[in-house]
The first five atom37 places (N, CA, C, CB, O) and aatype in JSON, in Angstrom:
{
  "aatype": [19, 0, 14, 6, 5, 1, 16, 7, 7, 7, 9, 6, 5, 0, 15, 3, 19, 13, 15, 12, 7, 19, 10, 7, 18, 13, 10, 10, 16, 7, 8, 18, 14, 0, 14, 3, 6, 11, 0, 10, 13, 16, 7, 9, 10, 3, 14, 15, 11, 9, 0, 14, 19, 15, 1, 18, 9, 15, 16, 14, 14, 10, 17, 0, 6, 6, 19, 10, 13],
  "atom_mask": [
    [1, 1, 1, 1, 1],
    [1, 1, 1, 1, 1],
    [1, 1, 1, 1, 1],
    [1, 1, 1, 1, 1],
    [1, 1, 1, 1, 1],
    [1, 1, 1, 1, 1],
    [1, 1, 1, 1, 1],
    [1, 1, 1, 0, 1],
    [1, 1, 1, 0, 1],
    [1, 1, 1, 0, 1],
    [1, 1, 1, 1, 1],
    [1, 1, 1, 1, 1],
    [1, 1, 1, 1, 1],
    [1, 1, 1, 1, 1],
    [1, 1, 1, 1, 1],
    [1, 1, 1, 1, 1],
    [1, 1, 1, 1, 1],
    [1, 1, 1, 1, 1],
    [1, 1, 1, 1, 1],
    [1, 1, 1, 1, 1],
    [1, 1, 1, 0, 1],
    [1, 1, 1, 1, 1],
    [1, 1, 1, 1, 1],
    [1, 1, 1, 0, 1],
    [1, 1, 1, 1, 1],
    [1, 1, 1, 1, 1],
    [1, 1, 1, 1, 1],
    [1, 1, 1, 1, 1],
    [1, 1, 1, 1, 1],
    [1, 1, 1, 0, 1],
    [1, 1, 1, 1, 1],
    [1, 1, 1, 1, 1],
    [1, 1, 1, 1, 1],
    [1, 1, 1, 1, 1],
    [1, 1, 1, 1, 1],
    [1, 1, 1, 1, 1],
    [1, 1, 1, 1, 1],
    [1, 1, 1, 1, 1],
    [1, 1, 1, 1, 1],
    [1, 1, 1, 1, 1],
    [1, 1, 1, 1, 1],
    [1, 1, 1, 1, 1],
    [1, 1, 1, 0, 1],
    [1, 1, 1, 1, 1],
    [1, 1, 1, 1, 1],
    [1, 1, 1, 1, 1],
    [1, 1, 1, 1, 1],
    [1, 1, 1, 1, 1],
    [1, 1, 1, 1, 1],
    [1, 1, 1, 1, 1],
    [1, 1, 1, 1, 1],
    [1, 1, 1, 1, 1],
    [1, 1, 1, 1, 1],
    [1, 1, 1, 1, 1],
    [1, 1, 1, 1, 1],
    [1, 1, 1, 1, 1],
    [1, 1, 1, 1, 1],
    [1, 1, 1, 1, 1],
    [1, 1, 1, 1, 1],
    [1, 1, 1, 1, 1],
    [1, 1, 1, 1, 1],
    [1, 1, 1, 1, 1],
    [1, 1, 1, 1, 1],
    [1, 1, 1, 1, 1],
    [1, 1, 1, 1, 1],
    [1, 1, 1, 1, 1],
    [1, 1, 1, 1, 1],
    [1, 1, 1, 1, 1],
    [1, 1, 1, 1, 1]
  ],
  "atom_positions": [
    [[112.35, 101.91, 101.22], [113.07, 102.71, 100.26], [112.48, 102.43, 98.88], [114.59, 102.42, 100.3], [112.38, 101.28, 98.47]],
    [[112.11, 103.47, 98.19], [111.6, 103.31, 96.84], [112.73, 102.87, 95.91], [110.95, 104.63, 96.33], [113.89, 103.23, 96.12]],
    [[112.4, 102.09, 94.88], [113.45, 101.58, 93.99], [114.35, 102.66, 93.4], [112.82, 100.81, 92.86], [115.56, 102.45, 93.29]],
    [[113.81, 103.81, 93.02], [114.66, 104.84, 92.41], [115.61, 105.45, 93.42], [113.8, 105.93, 91.79], [116.68, 105.93, 93.03]],
    [[115.26, 105.45, 94.69], [116.17, 105.95, 95.71], [117.33, 104.98, 95.91], [115.42, 106.18, 97.04], [118.47, 105.39, 96.13]],
    [[117.04, 103.7, 95.82], [118.07, 102.68, 96.01], [119.16, 102.8, 94.95], [117.46, 101.29, 95.96], [120.33, 102.54, 95.23]],
    [[118.78, 103.2, 93.75], [119.76, 103.31, 92.67], [120.4, 104.69, 92.6], [119.1, 102.99, 91.35], [121.05, 105.03, 91.61]],
    [[120.21, 105.49, 93.64], [120.86, 106.78, 93.71], [120.02, 107.96, 93.24], [0.0, 0.0, 0.0], [120.49, 109.09, 93.25]],
    [[118.79, 107.69, 92.84], [117.9, 108.77, 92.42], [117.37, 109.53, 93.62], [0.0, 0.0, 0.0], [117.48, 109.08, 94.76]],
    [[116.82, 110.68, 93.36], [116.29, 111.5, 94.42], [114.88, 111.09, 94.81], [0.0, 0.0, 0.0], [114.28, 110.19, 94.21]],
    [[114.37, 111.77, 95.8], [113.0, 111.53, 96.24], [112.07, 112.27, 95.29], [112.78, 112.0, 97.72], [112.19, 113.48, 95.09]],
    [[111.15, 111.53, 94.71], [110.22, 112.09, 93.73], [108.81, 111.63, 94.07], [110.6, 111.66, 92.29], [108.59, 110.96, 95.08]],
    [[107.85, 111.98, 93.23], [106.48, 111.53, 93.42], [106.41, 110.0, 93.36], [105.56, 112.14, 92.36], [105.59, 109.4, 94.05]],
    [[107.24, 109.4, 92.56], [107.26, 107.93, 92.47], [107.58, 107.3, 93.82], [108.28, 107.47, 91.41], [107.09, 106.21, 94.14]],
    [[108.4, 107.97, 94.62], [108.72, 107.47, 95.95], [107.46, 107.4, 96.8], [109.77, 108.36, 96.63], [107.25, 106.44, 97.54]],
    [[106.64, 108.43, 96.69], [105.38, 108.46, 97.44], [104.42, 107.39, 96.95], [104.73, 109.83, 97.32], [103.73, 106.77, 97.76]],
    [[104.37, 107.16, 95.66], [103.49, 106.14, 95.1], [103.92, 104.76, 95.6], [103.52, 106.19, 93.54], [103.07, 103.96, 96.0]],
    [[105.21, 104.49, 95.6], [105.73, 103.22, 96.11], [105.32, 103.04, 97.57], [107.28, 103.17, 95.97], [104.8, 101.99, 97.95]],
    [[105.55, 104.06, 98.38], [105.24, 103.98, 99.81], [103.74, 103.79, 100.05], [105.72, 105.23, 100.53], [103.34, 103.01, 100.91]],
    [[102.93, 104.5, 99.29], [101.48, 104.37, 99.45], [101.0, 102.98, 99.02], [100.76, 105.45, 98.64], [100.06, 102.44, 99.61]],
    [[101.63, 102.41, 98.0], [101.27, 101.06, 97.58], [101.58, 100.04, 98.66], [0.0, 0.0, 0.0], [100.77, 99.16, 98.95]],
    [[102.75, 100.15, 99.27], [103.14, 99.24, 100.35], [102.19, 99.42, 101.54], [104.6, 99.5, 100.8], [101.73, 98.44, 102.11]],
    [[101.89, 100.65, 101.89], [100.99, 100.93, 103.01], [99.58, 100.42, 102.72], [100.96, 102.44, 103.31], [98.97, 99.78, 103.58]],
    [[99.07, 100.69, 101.52], [97.74, 100.23, 101.16], [97.63, 98.72, 101.21], [0.0, 0.0, 0.0], [96.65, 98.19, 101.73]],
    [[98.61, 98.03, 100.68], [98.64, 96.57, 100.69], [98.62, 96.06, 102.13], [99.89, 96.04, 99.95], [97.87, 95.14, 102.47]],
    [[99.44, 96.67, 102.96], [99.51, 96.24, 104.36], [98.2, 96.5, 105.09], [100.65, 96.95, 105.08], [97.74, 95.65, 105.86]],
    [[97.59, 97.66, 104.87], [96.33, 97.98, 105.55], [95.21, 97.04, 105.13], [95.94, 99.41, 105.27], [94.35, 96.71, 105.94]],
    [[95.21, 96.63, 103.88], [94.17, 95.72, 103.4], [94.37, 94.28, 103.85], [94.1, 95.76, 101.9], [93.41, 93.56, 104.14]],
    [[95.63, 93.85, 103.91], [95.9, 92.43, 104.13], [96.52, 92.1, 105.49], [96.79, 91.93, 103.06], [96.4, 90.97, 105.97]],
    [[97.17, 93.06, 106.09], [97.91, 92.79, 107.32], [99.27, 92.16, 107.06], [0.0, 0.0, 0.0], [99.94, 91.7, 107.98]],
    [[99.66, 92.14, 105.78], [100.95, 91.56, 105.37], [101.68, 92.55, 104.47], [100.74, 90.21, 104.64], [101.07, 93.36, 103.79]],
    [[103.01, 92.46, 104.48], [103.79, 93.26, 103.55], [103.74, 92.61, 102.16], [105.26, 93.4, 104.03], [103.58, 91.39, 102.07]],
    [[103.86, 93.39, 101.1], [103.76, 92.82, 99.76], [104.96, 92.01, 99.31], [103.54, 93.91, 98.79], [104.91, 91.36, 98.27]],
    [[106.03, 92.04, 100.07], [107.23, 91.3, 99.7], [107.31, 90.0, 100.5], [108.5, 92.16, 99.93], [106.82, 89.95, 101.63]],
    [[107.91, 88.97, 99.94], [108.05, 87.71, 100.67], [108.87, 87.88, 101.96], [108.71, 86.67, 99.77], [108.69, 87.13, 102.92]],
    [[109.76, 88.84, 101.96], [110.51, 89.15, 103.18], [110.66, 90.67, 103.28], [111.9, 88.45, 103.19], [110.68, 91.38, 102.28]],
    [[110.77, 91.14, 104.51], [110.85, 92.58, 104.73], [112.1, 93.2, 104.12], [110.81, 92.87, 106.21], [112.09, 94.38, 103.77]],
    [[113.15, 92.43, 103.99], [114.39, 92.95, 103.42], [114.16, 93.53, 102.02], [115.46, 91.86, 103.37], [114.74, 94.55, 101.66]],
    [[113.32, 92.86, 101.24], [113.03, 93.33, 99.88], [112.39, 94.72, 99.91], [112.1, 92.33, 99.15], [112.65, 95.53, 99.03]],
    [[111.57, 94.98, 100.91], [110.95, 96.31, 101.01], [111.97, 97.39, 101.29], [109.89, 96.32, 102.11], [111.93, 98.47, 100.71]],
    [[112.9, 97.09, 102.18], [113.85, 98.11, 102.58], [114.98, 98.3, 101.57], [114.43, 97.75, 103.92], [115.63, 99.34, 101.56]],
    [[115.2, 97.32, 100.74], [116.22, 97.49, 99.71], [115.61, 98.0, 98.41], [116.95, 96.16, 99.47], [116.33, 98.4, 97.49]],
    [[114.27, 97.98, 98.33], [113.6, 98.46, 97.12], [113.61, 97.47, 95.98], [0.0, 0.0, 0.0], [113.28, 97.82, 94.85]],
    [[113.98, 96.22, 96.27], [113.99, 95.2, 95.23], [112.74, 94.35, 95.39], [115.28, 94.32, 95.31], [112.69, 93.44, 96.23]],
    [[111.74, 94.63, 94.59], [110.5, 93.87, 94.63], [110.28, 93.22, 93.27], [109.29, 94.78, 95.0], [110.34, 93.89, 92.24]],
    [[110.02, 91.96, 93.28], [109.69, 91.24, 92.06], [108.17, 91.15, 92.01], [110.37, 89.81, 92.0], [107.57, 90.4, 92.78]],
    [[107.53, 91.9, 91.12], [106.07, 91.9, 91.08], [105.45, 90.51, 90.96], [105.61, 92.74, 89.94], [104.33, 90.3, 91.43]],
    [[106.14, 89.59, 90.34], [105.59, 88.24, 90.2], [105.54, 87.48, 91.52], [106.41, 87.45, 89.19], [104.87, 86.45, 91.63]],
    [[106.25, 87.98, 92.53], [106.26, 87.31, 93.84], [105.33, 87.96, 94.85], [107.66, 87.3, 94.39], [105.26, 87.52, 96.0]],
    [[104.63, 89.01, 94.45], [103.69, 89.67, 95.35], [102.36, 88.93, 95.26], [103.52, 91.19, 94.99], [101.77, 88.81, 94.19]],
    [[101.9, 88.45, 96.4], [100.64, 87.71, 96.43], [99.47, 88.66, 96.17], [100.46, 86.99, 97.78], [99.48, 89.79, 96.65]],
    [[98.47, 88.2, 95.43], [97.3, 89.05, 95.22], [96.58, 89.29, 96.55], [96.34, 88.41, 94.19], [96.62, 88.45, 97.45]],
    [[95.94, 90.43, 96.66], [95.21, 90.78, 97.88], [94.21, 89.69, 98.23], [94.49, 92.14, 97.71], [93.98, 89.41, 99.41]],
    [[93.62, 89.07, 97.23], [92.61, 88.03, 97.47], [93.17, 86.81, 98.18], [91.99, 87.61, 96.16], [92.4, 85.97, 98.67]],
    [[94.47, 86.69, 98.25], [95.07, 85.57, 99.0], [94.82, 85.72, 100.49], [96.59, 85.48, 98.72], [94.72, 84.73, 101.21]],
    [[94.73, 86.97, 100.96], [94.6, 87.23, 102.38], [93.19, 87.6, 102.82], [95.53, 88.32, 102.77], [92.82, 87.38, 103.98]],
    [[92.39, 88.15, 101.92], [91.02, 88.49, 102.27], [90.09, 87.93, 101.2], [90.83, 90.03, 102.42], [90.35, 88.06, 100.0]],
    [[89.01, 87.3, 101.65], [88.16, 86.56, 100.72], [87.4, 87.46, 99.75], [87.18, 85.73, 101.49], [87.18, 87.07, 98.6]],
    [[87.0, 88.62, 100.17], [86.28, 89.53, 99.26], [86.94, 90.9, 99.28], [84.79, 89.64, 99.66], [86.44, 91.82, 99.93]],
    [[88.06, 91.04, 98.58], [88.74, 92.34, 98.56], [87.89, 93.36, 97.8], [90.14, 92.22, 97.91], [87.09, 92.99, 96.94]],
    [[88.07, 94.63, 98.12], [87.37, 95.67, 97.34], [87.71, 95.51, 95.86], [87.75, 97.1, 97.85], [88.83, 95.14, 95.51]],
    [[86.76, 95.79, 95.01], [86.97, 95.63, 93.57], [88.17, 96.4, 93.04], [85.73, 96.06, 92.83], [88.81, 95.97, 92.09]],
    [[88.47, 97.52, 93.65], [89.55, 98.37, 93.16], [90.92, 97.91, 93.66], [89.3, 99.8, 93.58], [91.93, 98.36, 93.12]],
    [[90.98, 97.05, 94.66], [92.25, 96.76, 95.33], [93.32, 96.22, 94.4], [92.02, 95.77, 96.43], [94.44, 96.74, 94.39]],
    [[93.01, 95.2, 93.61], [94.02, 94.63, 92.74], [94.48, 95.64, 91.69], [93.49, 93.36, 92.06], [95.67, 95.72, 91.38]],
    [[93.55, 96.39, 91.15], [93.89, 97.34, 90.1], [94.74, 98.49, 90.63], [92.62, 97.89, 89.46], [95.7, 98.9, 89.98]],
    [[94.4, 99.0, 91.77], [95.12, 100.15, 92.34], [96.49, 99.75, 92.85], [94.31, 100.77, 93.47], [97.46, 100.48, 92.63]],
    [[96.58, 98.63, 93.51], [97.84, 98.23, 94.13], [98.83, 97.6, 93.16], [97.57, 97.28, 95.24], [100.02, 97.52, 93.47]],
    [[98.36, 97.14, 92.01], [99.27, 96.52, 91.05], [99.23, 97.34, 89.8], [98.89, 95.05, 90.76], [99.93, 97.01, 88.83]]
  ]
}
């Protein structure tokens, strides 16, 4: 669930961006960007707790950190 949906907002382009970010992170690393899956489904993500892509893959694509964060 995108954060704006959790707070009662409608589905917007931002919802798609959130979902694509989660999917992209998972496809690159094999891990969800949240410390626990509950945070993903409630839409409460603390950006400071998201591990950088380089934590899971030794040579991430140059664009990965910039695009996903």
